[in-house]
Coordinates of C-alpha atoms and ligand atoms in Angstrom, one line a residue:
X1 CA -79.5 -202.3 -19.9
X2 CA -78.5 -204.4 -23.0
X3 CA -78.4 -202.1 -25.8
X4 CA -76.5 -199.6 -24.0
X5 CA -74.2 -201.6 -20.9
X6 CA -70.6 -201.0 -21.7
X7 CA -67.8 -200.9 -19.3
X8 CA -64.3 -199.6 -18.8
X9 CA -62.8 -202.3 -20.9
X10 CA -65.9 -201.2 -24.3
X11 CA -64.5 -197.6 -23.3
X12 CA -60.7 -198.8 -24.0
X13 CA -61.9 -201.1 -27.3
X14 CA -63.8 -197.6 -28.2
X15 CA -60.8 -195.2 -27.9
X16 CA -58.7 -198.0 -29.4
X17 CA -56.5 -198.6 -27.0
X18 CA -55.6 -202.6 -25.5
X19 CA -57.1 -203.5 -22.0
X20 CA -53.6 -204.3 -20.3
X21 CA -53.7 -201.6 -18.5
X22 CA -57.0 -202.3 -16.6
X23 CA -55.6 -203.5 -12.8
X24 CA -58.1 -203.2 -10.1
X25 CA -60.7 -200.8 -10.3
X26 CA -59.1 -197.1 -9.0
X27 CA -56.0 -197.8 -10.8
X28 CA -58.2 -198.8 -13.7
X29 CA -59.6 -195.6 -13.6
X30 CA -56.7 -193.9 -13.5
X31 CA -55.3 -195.7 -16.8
X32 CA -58.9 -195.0 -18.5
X33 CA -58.5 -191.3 -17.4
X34 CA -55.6 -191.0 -19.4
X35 CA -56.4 -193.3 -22.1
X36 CA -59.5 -190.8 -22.4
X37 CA -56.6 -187.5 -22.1
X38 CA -54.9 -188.9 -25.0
X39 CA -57.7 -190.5 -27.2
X40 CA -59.3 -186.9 -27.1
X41 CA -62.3 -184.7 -26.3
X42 CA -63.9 -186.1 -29.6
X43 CA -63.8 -189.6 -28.7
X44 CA -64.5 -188.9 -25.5
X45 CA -67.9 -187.6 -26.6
X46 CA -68.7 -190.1 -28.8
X47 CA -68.2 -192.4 -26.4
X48 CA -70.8 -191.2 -24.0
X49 CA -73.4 -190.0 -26.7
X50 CA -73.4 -193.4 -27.8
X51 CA -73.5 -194.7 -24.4
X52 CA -75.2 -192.7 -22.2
X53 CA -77.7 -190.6 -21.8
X54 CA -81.3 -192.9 -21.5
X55 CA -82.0 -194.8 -18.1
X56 CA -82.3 -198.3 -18.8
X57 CA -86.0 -198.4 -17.4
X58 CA -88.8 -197.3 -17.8
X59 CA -89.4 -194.0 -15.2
X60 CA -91.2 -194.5 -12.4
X61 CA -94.0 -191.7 -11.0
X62 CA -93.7 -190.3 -7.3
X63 CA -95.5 -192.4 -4.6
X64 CA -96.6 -192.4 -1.1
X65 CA -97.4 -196.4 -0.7
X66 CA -96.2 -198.1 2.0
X67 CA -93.8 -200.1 -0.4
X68 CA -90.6 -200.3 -2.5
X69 CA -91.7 -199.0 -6.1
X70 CA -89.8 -200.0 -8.9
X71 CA -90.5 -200.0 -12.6
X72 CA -91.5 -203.1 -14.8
X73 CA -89.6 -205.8 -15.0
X74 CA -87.5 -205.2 -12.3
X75 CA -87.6 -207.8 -9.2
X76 CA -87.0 -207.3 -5.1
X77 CA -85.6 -209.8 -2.7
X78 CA -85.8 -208.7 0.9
X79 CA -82.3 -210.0 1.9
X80 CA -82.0 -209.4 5.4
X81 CA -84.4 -207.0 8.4
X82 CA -83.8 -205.8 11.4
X83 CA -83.7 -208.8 13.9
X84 CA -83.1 -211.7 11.4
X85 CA -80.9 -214.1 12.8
X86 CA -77.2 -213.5 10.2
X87 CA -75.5 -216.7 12.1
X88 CA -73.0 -217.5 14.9
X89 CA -75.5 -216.2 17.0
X90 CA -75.8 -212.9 15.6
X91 CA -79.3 -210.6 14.7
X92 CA -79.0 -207.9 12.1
X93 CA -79.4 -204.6 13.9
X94 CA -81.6 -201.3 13.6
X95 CA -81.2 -198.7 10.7
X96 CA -79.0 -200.3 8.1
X97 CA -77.2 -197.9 5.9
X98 CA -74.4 -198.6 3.7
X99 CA -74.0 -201.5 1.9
X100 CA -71.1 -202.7 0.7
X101 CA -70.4 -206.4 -2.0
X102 CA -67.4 -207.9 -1.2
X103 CA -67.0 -210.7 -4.3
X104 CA -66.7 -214.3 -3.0
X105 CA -63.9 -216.2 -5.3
X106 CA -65.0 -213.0 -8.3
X107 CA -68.8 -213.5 -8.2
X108 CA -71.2 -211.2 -8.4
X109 CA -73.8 -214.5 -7.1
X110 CA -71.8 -214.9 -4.0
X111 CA -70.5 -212.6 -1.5
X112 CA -70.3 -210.5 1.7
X113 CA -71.8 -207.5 2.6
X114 CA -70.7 -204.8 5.1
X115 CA -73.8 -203.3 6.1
X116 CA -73.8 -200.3 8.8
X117 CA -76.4 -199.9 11.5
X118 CA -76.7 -195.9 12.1
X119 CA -78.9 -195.2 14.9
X120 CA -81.8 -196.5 17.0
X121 CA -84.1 -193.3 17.2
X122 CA -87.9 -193.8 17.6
X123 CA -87.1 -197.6 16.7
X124 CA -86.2 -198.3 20.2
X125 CA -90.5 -198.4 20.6
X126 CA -90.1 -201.8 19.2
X127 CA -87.6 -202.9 21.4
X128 CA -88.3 -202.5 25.2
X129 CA -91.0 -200.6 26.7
X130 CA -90.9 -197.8 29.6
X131 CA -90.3 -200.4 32.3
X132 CA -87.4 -201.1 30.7
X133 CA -84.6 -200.8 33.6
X134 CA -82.0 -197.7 31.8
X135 CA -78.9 -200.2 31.3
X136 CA -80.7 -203.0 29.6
X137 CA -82.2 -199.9 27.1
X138 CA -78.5 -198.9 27.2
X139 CA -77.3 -202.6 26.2
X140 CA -80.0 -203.0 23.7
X141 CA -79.4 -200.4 22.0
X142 CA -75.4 -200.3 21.4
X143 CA -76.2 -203.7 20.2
X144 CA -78.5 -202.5 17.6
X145 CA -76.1 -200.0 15.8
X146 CA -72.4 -200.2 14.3
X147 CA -72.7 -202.9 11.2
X148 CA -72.7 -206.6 10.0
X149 CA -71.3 -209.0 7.9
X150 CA -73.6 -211.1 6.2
X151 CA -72.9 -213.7 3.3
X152 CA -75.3 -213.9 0.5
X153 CA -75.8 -215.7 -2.7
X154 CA -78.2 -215.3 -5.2
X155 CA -80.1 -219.2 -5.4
X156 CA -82.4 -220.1 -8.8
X157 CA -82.4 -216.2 -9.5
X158 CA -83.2 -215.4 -5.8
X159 CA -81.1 -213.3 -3.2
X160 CA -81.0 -215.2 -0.2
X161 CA -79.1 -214.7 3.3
X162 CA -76.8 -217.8 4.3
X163 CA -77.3 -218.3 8.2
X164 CA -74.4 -221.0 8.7
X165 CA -71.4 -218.2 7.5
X166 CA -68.4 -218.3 8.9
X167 CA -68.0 -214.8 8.5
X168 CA -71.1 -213.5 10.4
X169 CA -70.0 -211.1 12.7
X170 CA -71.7 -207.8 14.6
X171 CA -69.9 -205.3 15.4
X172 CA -71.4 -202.6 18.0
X173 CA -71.3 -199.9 20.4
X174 CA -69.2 -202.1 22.6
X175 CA -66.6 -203.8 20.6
X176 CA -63.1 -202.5 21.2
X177 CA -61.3 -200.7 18.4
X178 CA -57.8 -199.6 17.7
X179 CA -57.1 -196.0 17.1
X180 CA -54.8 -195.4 14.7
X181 CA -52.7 -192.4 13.2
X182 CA -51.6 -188.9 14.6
X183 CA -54.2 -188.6 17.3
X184 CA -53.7 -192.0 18.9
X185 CA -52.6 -191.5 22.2
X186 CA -53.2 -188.1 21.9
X187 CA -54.4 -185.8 25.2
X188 CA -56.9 -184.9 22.8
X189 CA -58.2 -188.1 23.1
X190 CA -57.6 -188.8 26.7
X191 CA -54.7 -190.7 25.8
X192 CA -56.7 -193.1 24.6
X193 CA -55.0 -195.9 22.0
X194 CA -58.0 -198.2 22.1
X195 CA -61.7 -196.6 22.1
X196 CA -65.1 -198.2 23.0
X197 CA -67.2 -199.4 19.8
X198 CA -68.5 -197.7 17.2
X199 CA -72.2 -196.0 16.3
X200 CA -73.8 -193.7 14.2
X201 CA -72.5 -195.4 11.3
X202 CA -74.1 -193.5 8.4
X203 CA -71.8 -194.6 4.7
X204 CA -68.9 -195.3 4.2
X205 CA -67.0 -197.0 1.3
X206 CA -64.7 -199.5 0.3
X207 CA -60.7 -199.6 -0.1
X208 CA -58.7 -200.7 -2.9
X209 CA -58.1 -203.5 -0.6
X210 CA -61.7 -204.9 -0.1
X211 CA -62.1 -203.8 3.4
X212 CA -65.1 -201.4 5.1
X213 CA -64.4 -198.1 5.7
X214 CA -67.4 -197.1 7.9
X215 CA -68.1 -193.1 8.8
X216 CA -69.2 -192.3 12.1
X217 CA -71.6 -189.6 11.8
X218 CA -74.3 -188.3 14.3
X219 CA -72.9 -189.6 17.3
X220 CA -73.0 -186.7 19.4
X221 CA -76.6 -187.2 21.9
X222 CA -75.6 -191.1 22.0
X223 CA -72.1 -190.5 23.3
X224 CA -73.8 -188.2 25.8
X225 CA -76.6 -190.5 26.4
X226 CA -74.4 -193.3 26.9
X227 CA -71.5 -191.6 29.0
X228 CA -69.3 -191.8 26.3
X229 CA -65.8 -189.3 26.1
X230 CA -67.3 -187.7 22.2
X231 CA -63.8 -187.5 20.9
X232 CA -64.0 -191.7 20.3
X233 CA -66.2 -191.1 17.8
X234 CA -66.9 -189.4 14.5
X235 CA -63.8 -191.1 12.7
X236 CA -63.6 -193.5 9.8
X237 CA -63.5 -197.0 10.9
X238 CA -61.7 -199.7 9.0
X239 CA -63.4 -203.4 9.0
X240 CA -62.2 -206.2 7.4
X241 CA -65.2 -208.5 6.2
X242 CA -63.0 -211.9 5.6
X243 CA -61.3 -211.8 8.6
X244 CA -63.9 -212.4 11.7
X245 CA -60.9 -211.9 14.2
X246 CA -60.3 -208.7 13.1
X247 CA -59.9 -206.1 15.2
X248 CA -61.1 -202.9 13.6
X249 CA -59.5 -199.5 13.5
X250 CA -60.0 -196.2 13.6
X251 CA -58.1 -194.2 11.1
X252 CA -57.3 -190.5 12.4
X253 CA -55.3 -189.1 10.3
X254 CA -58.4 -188.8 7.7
X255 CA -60.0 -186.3 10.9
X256 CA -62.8 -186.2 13.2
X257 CA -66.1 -184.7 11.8
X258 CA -69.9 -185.6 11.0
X259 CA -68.6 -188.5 8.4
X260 CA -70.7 -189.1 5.6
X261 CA -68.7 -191.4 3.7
X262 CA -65.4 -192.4 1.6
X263 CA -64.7 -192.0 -2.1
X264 CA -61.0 -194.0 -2.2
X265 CA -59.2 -193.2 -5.3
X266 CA -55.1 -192.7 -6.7
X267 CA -53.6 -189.6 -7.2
X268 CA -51.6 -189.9 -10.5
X269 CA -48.2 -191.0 -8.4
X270 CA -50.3 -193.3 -6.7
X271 CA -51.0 -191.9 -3.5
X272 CA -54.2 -192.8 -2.3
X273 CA -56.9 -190.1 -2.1
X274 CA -59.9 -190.1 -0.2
X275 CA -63.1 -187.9 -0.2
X276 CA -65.1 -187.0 2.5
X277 CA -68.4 -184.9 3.4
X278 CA -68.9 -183.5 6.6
X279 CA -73.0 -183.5 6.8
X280 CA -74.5 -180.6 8.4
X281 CA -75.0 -177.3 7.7
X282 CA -72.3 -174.6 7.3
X283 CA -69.7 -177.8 7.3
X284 CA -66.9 -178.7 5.4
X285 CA -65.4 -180.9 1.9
X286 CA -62.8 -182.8 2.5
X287 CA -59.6 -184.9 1.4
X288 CA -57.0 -187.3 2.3
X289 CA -53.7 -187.5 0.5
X290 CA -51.4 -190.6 1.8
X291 CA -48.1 -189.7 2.2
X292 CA -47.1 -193.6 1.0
X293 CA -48.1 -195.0 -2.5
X294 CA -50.5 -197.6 -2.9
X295 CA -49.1 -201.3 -3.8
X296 CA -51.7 -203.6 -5.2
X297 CA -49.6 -206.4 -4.3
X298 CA -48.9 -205.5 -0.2
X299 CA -52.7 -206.1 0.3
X300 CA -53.9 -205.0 2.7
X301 CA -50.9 -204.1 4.5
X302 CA -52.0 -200.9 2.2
X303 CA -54.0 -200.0 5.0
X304 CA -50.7 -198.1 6.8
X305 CA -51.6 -195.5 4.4
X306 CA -54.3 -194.6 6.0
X307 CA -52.1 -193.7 9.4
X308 CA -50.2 -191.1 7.7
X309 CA -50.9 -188.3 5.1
X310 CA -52.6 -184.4 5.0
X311 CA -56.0 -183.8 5.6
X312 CA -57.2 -181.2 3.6
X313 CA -60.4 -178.7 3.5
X314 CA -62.1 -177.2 0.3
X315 CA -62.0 -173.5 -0.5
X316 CA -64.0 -173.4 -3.2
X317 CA -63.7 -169.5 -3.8
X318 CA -60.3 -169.9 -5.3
X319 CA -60.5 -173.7 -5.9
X320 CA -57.6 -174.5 -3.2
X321 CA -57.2 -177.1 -0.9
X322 CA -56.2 -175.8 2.4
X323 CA -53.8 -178.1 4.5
X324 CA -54.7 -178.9 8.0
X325 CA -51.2 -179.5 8.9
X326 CA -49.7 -177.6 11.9
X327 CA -45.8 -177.4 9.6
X328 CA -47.6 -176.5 6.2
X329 CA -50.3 -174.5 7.6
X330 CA -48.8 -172.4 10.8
X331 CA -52.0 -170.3 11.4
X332 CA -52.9 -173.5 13.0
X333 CA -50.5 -173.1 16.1
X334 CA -52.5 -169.9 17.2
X335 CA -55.4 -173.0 18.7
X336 CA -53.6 -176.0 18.3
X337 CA -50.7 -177.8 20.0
X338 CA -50.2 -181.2 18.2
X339 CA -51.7 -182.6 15.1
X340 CA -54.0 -185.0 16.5
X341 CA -55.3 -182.1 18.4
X342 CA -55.7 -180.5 14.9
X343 CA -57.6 -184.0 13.6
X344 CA -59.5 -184.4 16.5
X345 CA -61.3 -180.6 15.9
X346 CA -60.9 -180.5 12.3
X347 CA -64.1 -178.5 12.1
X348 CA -62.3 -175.7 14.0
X349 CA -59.1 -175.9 12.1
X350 CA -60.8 -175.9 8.3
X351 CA -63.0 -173.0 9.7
X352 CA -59.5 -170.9 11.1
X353 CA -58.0 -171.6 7.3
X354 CA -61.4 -170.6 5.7
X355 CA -62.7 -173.6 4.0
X356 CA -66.1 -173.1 2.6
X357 CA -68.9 -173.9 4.6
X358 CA -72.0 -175.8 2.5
X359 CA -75.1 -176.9 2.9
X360 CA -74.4 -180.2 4.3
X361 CA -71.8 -181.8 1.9
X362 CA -73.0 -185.8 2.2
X363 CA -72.1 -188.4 0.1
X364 CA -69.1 -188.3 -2.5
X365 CA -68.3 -190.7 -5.2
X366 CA -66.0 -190.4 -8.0
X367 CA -66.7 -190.4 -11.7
X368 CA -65.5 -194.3 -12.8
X369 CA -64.4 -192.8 -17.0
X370 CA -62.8 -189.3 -16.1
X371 CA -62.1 -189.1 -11.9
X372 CA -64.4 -186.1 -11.8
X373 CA -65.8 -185.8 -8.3
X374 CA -69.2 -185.7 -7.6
X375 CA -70.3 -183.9 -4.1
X376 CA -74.0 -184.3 -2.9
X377 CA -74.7 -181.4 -1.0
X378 CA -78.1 -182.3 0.9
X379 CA -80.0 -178.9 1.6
X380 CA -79.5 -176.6 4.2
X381 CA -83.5 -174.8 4.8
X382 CA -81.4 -171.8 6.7
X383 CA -80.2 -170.3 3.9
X384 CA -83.4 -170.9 1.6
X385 CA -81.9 -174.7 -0.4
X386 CA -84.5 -176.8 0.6
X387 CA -83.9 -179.2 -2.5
X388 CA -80.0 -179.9 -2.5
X389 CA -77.6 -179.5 -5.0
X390 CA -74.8 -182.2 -6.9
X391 CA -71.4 -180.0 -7.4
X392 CA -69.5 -181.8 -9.7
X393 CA -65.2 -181.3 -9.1
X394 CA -62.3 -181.1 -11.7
X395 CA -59.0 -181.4 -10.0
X396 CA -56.5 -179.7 -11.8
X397 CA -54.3 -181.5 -14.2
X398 CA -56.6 -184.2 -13.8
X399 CA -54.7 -185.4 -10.5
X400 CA -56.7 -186.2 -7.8
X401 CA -53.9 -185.2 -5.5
X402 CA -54.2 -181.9 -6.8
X403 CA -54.2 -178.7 -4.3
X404 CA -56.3 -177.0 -6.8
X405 CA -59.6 -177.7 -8.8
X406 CA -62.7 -175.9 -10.5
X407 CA -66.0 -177.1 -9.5
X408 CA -69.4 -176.3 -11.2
X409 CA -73.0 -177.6 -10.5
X410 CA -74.0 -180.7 -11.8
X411 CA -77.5 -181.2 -11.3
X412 CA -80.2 -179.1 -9.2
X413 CA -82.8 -180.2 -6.5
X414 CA -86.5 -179.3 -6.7
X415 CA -90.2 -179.7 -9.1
X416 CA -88.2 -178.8 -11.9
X417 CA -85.6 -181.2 -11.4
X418 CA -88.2 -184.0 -9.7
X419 CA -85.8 -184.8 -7.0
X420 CA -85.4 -182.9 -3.5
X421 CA -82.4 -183.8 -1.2
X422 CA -79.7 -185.9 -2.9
X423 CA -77.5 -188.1 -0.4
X424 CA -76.1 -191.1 -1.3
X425 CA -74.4 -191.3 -4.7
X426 CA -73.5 -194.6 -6.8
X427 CA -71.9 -194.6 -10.5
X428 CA -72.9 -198.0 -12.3
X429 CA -70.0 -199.2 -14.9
X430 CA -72.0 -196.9 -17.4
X431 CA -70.4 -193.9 -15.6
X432 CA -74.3 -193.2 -14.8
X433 CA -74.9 -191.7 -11.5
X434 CA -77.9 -193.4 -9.2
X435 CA -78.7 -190.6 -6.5
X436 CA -80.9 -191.6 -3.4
X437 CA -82.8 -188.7 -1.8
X438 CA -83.7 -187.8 2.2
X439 CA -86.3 -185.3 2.5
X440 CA -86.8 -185.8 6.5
X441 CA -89.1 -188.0 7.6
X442 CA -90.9 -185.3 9.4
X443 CA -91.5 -183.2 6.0
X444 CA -92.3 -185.8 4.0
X445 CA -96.0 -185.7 2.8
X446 CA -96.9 -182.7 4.9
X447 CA -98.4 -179.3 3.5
X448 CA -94.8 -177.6 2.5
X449 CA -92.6 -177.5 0.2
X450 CA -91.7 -181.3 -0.2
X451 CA -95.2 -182.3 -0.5
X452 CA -95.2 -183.5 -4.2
X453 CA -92.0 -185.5 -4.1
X454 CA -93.8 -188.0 -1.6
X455 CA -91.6 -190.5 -0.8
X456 CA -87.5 -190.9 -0.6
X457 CA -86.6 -192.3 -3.6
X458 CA -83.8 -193.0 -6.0
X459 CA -83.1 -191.3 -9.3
X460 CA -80.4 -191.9 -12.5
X461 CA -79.0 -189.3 -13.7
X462 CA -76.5 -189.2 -17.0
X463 CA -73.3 -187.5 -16.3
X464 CA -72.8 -186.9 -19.8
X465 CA -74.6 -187.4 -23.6
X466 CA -77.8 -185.5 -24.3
X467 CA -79.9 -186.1 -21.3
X468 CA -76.8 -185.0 -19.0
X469 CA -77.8 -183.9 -15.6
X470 CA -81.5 -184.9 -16.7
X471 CA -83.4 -186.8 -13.4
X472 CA -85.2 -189.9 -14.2
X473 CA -87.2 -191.6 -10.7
X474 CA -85.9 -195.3 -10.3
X475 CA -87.8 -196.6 -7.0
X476 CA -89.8 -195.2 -3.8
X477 CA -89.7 -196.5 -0.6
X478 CA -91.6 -197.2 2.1
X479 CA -93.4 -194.8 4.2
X480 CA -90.6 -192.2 5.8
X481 CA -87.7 -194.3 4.8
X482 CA -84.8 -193.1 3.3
X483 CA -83.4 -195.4 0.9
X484 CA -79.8 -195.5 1.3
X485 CA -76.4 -198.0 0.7
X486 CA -76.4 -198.6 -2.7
X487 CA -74.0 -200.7 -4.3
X488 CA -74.0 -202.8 -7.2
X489 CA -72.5 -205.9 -7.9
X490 CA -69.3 -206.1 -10.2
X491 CA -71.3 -207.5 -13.1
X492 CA -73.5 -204.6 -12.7
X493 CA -77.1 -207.0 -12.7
X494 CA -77.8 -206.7 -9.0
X495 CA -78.1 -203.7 -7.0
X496 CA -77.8 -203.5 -3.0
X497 CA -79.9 -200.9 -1.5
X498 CA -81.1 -200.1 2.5
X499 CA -84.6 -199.5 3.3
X500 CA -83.5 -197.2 6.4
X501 CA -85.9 -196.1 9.1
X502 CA -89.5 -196.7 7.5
X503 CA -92.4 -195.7 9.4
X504 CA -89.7 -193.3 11.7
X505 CA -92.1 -191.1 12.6
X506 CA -94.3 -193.8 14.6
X507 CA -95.4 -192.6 17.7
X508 CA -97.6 -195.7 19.1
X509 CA -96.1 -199.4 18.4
X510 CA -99.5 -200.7 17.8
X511 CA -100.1 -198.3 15.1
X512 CA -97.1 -198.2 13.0
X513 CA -97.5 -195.5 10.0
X514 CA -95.0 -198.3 7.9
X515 CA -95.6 -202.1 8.5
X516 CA -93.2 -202.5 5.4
X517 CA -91.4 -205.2 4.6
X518 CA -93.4 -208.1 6.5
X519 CA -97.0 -206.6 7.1
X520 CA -96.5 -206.8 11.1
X521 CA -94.1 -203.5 12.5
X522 CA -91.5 -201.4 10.3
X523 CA -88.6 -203.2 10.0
X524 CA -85.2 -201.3 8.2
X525 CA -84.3 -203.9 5.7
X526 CA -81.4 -204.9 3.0
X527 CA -83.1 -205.2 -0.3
X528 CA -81.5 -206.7 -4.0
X529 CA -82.9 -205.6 -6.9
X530 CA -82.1 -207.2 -10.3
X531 CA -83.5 -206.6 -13.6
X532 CA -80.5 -204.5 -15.5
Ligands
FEO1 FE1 -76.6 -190.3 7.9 FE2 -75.8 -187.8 6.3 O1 -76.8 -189.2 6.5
CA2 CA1 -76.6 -190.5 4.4
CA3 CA1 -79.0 -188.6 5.3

């Protein structure tokens, strides 16, 4: 990436502006955003015609090997699989997901990493067989989902997993968790101020204040399965990596849905914002606005601002966020009682205020240069979009607290496009966005209309230049994996990525259809890839 790696602070020298205002990364934004407002449209092009537009590899074609694909000159370091010992007695569990870098001491050699576990699924053929009395199956398998923190440090140019950290830690289907926020406590809730663990932990994202936020997704046939009371789960779950004593939280004032992930940003008065998709079809966009403003130097006592705020749903006819909020939205009351009843069936309340349903609305990121806001929406076959769609959002007046915006769409799924399902979304410091795909395991290489992608992948794409919107392959997966999680490190070189769920669709454990990454059974793995 040499001849064309800049970052916020080249962006600043560009427009000609000086780099004291770049504190911490949203806020940084923020400052760049208007630098950009007041430097002009002109320079704003400039800048990104002479920065972006070219991926800084060489392309990669569509495969269907049982292995991680990437182009020349680019290396792999399996960091971590399922069932690796992390330390303190931990193993890594099933299905990792998102990954998240949290800097040791600044470095982008040494860190932690938040990595979710999402679900089990046909891996539990690889942990206990039929005669497997129900609540041992039960106890393996809440063991085997919610995340870890691992510590890793790259080691004469190698990623490598330390197994004496002090930080190791698993957190599962059966560690306690705070509720947090209007529903705590809440009948809705059965009262219930403390819940039981945490699973289908799909993405997620960071805060401002280098903690997780993990999104509970899928969690409905597990809660059943499991006895659970399914209004525990499908919130946003707050973990802090550095503290092992933690006890995490679930924020629900940001609502209760089919979490995808977190896109944290500042609204330009310094409220914090979040984004969040809702993934399945006919669901909802959504945002948080805090009603407190974010202090960089309260830490993360900053995470109170996650207790209290609006949640709001996208109407995207209009452009108009739609306030599910009992006082500011009283169409409400005709179902609803209290706002945490409200939180708890936000699906119901966006759908009463007539948010717009999409096409499964996964992962979110926003735009590091000009705090657009970039919406994955995966495919939805019942209404004919079988490749996906990225919508790309504008608030209005630039203000991410905005209750208006304009939206248009960014880039298009299918042969024309060479990608087919987009899901996870990462920007590098080039503004560039790296898109990860999930066609379903179950269509992929079969005789329809996903056949010639082959294998999940993960694609750049320039947000703006002359190849904007243009789809370039970066790396394919394993056999029926989706590759998922990514995250680069601060100094943009390495990037974190989750192998999840190869060889998914295996039916007998002697005959994997994966045996990647060791050769012996499938194993959903942490991977680091350098070479930018
Ligand atoms: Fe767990 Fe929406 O992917
Ligand atoms: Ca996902
Ligand atoms: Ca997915």
């Amino acid at each position: 990436m040499s001849d064309n790696h800049v970052s916020r602070r080249d962006f600043i020298k560009f427009i000609g502006i000086g780099t004291a205002a770049l504190v911490g990364s949203a806020t940084g934004a923020v400052k760049v955003a208007e630098a950009a407002e007041k430097a002009g449209e002109k320079a704003k092009t400039d800048f990104y015609h002479k920065f972006s537009g070219k991926p800084p590899f060489r392309p990669i074609q569509h495969s269907d090997r049982d292995e991680l694909v990437l182009p020349s000159g680019f290396k792999q370091d399996v960091v971590v699989a399922w069932g690796d010992d992390i330390g303190n007695g931990e193993k890594f569990g099933y299905n990792c997901d998102l990954t998240l870098y949290f800097p040791i001491e600044k470095s982008s050699e040494h860190g932690l990493l938040w990595v979710n576990h999402e679900y089990v699924g046909s891996g539990a053929l690889f942990m206990y067989d039929a005669s497997t009395p129900e609540a041992r199956k039960y106890e393996i398998e809440q063991y085997n989902v919610g995340g870890s923190v691992i510590e890793v440090k790259r080691v004469n140019g190698k990623w490598t997993l330390e197994k004496n950290s002090k930080f190791a830690r698993r957190i599962t289907a059966n560690t306690m968790i705070d509720l947090t926020g209007p529903a705590k406590g809440d009948d809705a809730v059965a009262g219930a101020v403390e819940v039981k663990g945490t699973f289908a932990n799909c993405s997620g994202g960071k805060t401002l204040w280098n903690t997780a936020l993990s999104c509970e997704e899928n969690f409905e046939s597990d809660a059943a399965r499991w006895g659970r009371n399914g209004t525990h789960y499908g919130w946003v779950v707050e973990i802090d990596p550095f503290d092992p004593a933690s006890k995490p939280k679930k924020h629900t004032a940001l609502g209760r849905f089919a979490h995808e992930n977190t896109a944290m940003t500042l609204s330009r008065d310094g409220r914090l914002v979040v984004y969040m998709g809702d993934d399945a079809n006919d669901q909802f966009f959504y945002k948080f606005v805090s009603e407190g403003k974010y202090n960089p130097a309260a830490g993360k006592a900053n995470s109170k601002l996650l207790e209290k705020g609006i949640l709001y749903a996208a109407e995207l006819g209009e452009g108009k966020w739609l306030p599910l909020d009992l006082e500011l939205s009283p169409k409400l009351k005709e179902k609803f009682n209290t706002q945490g009843e409200v939180l708890v069936h936000a699906r119901d309340a966006a759908k009463l205020l007539g948010a717009t349903p999409l096409d499964r609305p996964e992962d979110v990121e926003v735009h590091p240069f000009d705090q657009t806001v970039y919406l994955a929406t995966t495919n939805n076959t019942k209404h004919g979009n079988f490749h996906g769609q990225i919508l790309r959002f504008k608030e209005d007046g630039n203000d991410a607290a905005s209750l208006t915006f304009e939206f248009e769409v960014f880039a298009v799924g299918g042969p024309q496009s060479g990608f087919s399902c987009p899901d996870n979304l990462e920007f590098d410091k080039n503004g560039n966005l790296w898109v990860c795909t999930d066609i379903s395991s179950s269509k992929l290489n079969q005789n329809n209309v996903y056949e010639s992608f082959k294998n999940n992948g993960v694609f750049f794409i320039s947000t703006h230049g002359r190849n904007v919107g243009e789809a370039y392959q970066f790396a394919s997966g394993p056999r029926e994996c989706e590759i998922t999680g990514p995250d680069f490190t601060p100094d943009g070189k390495t990037l974190f990525i989750a192998v999840q769920h190869p060889g998914e669709e295996t039916t007998d454990p002697a005959n994997p259809t994966s045996r990647w990454p060791y050769g012996d059974i499938p194993r959903p793995a942490v991977v680091a890839i350098q070479g930018f």
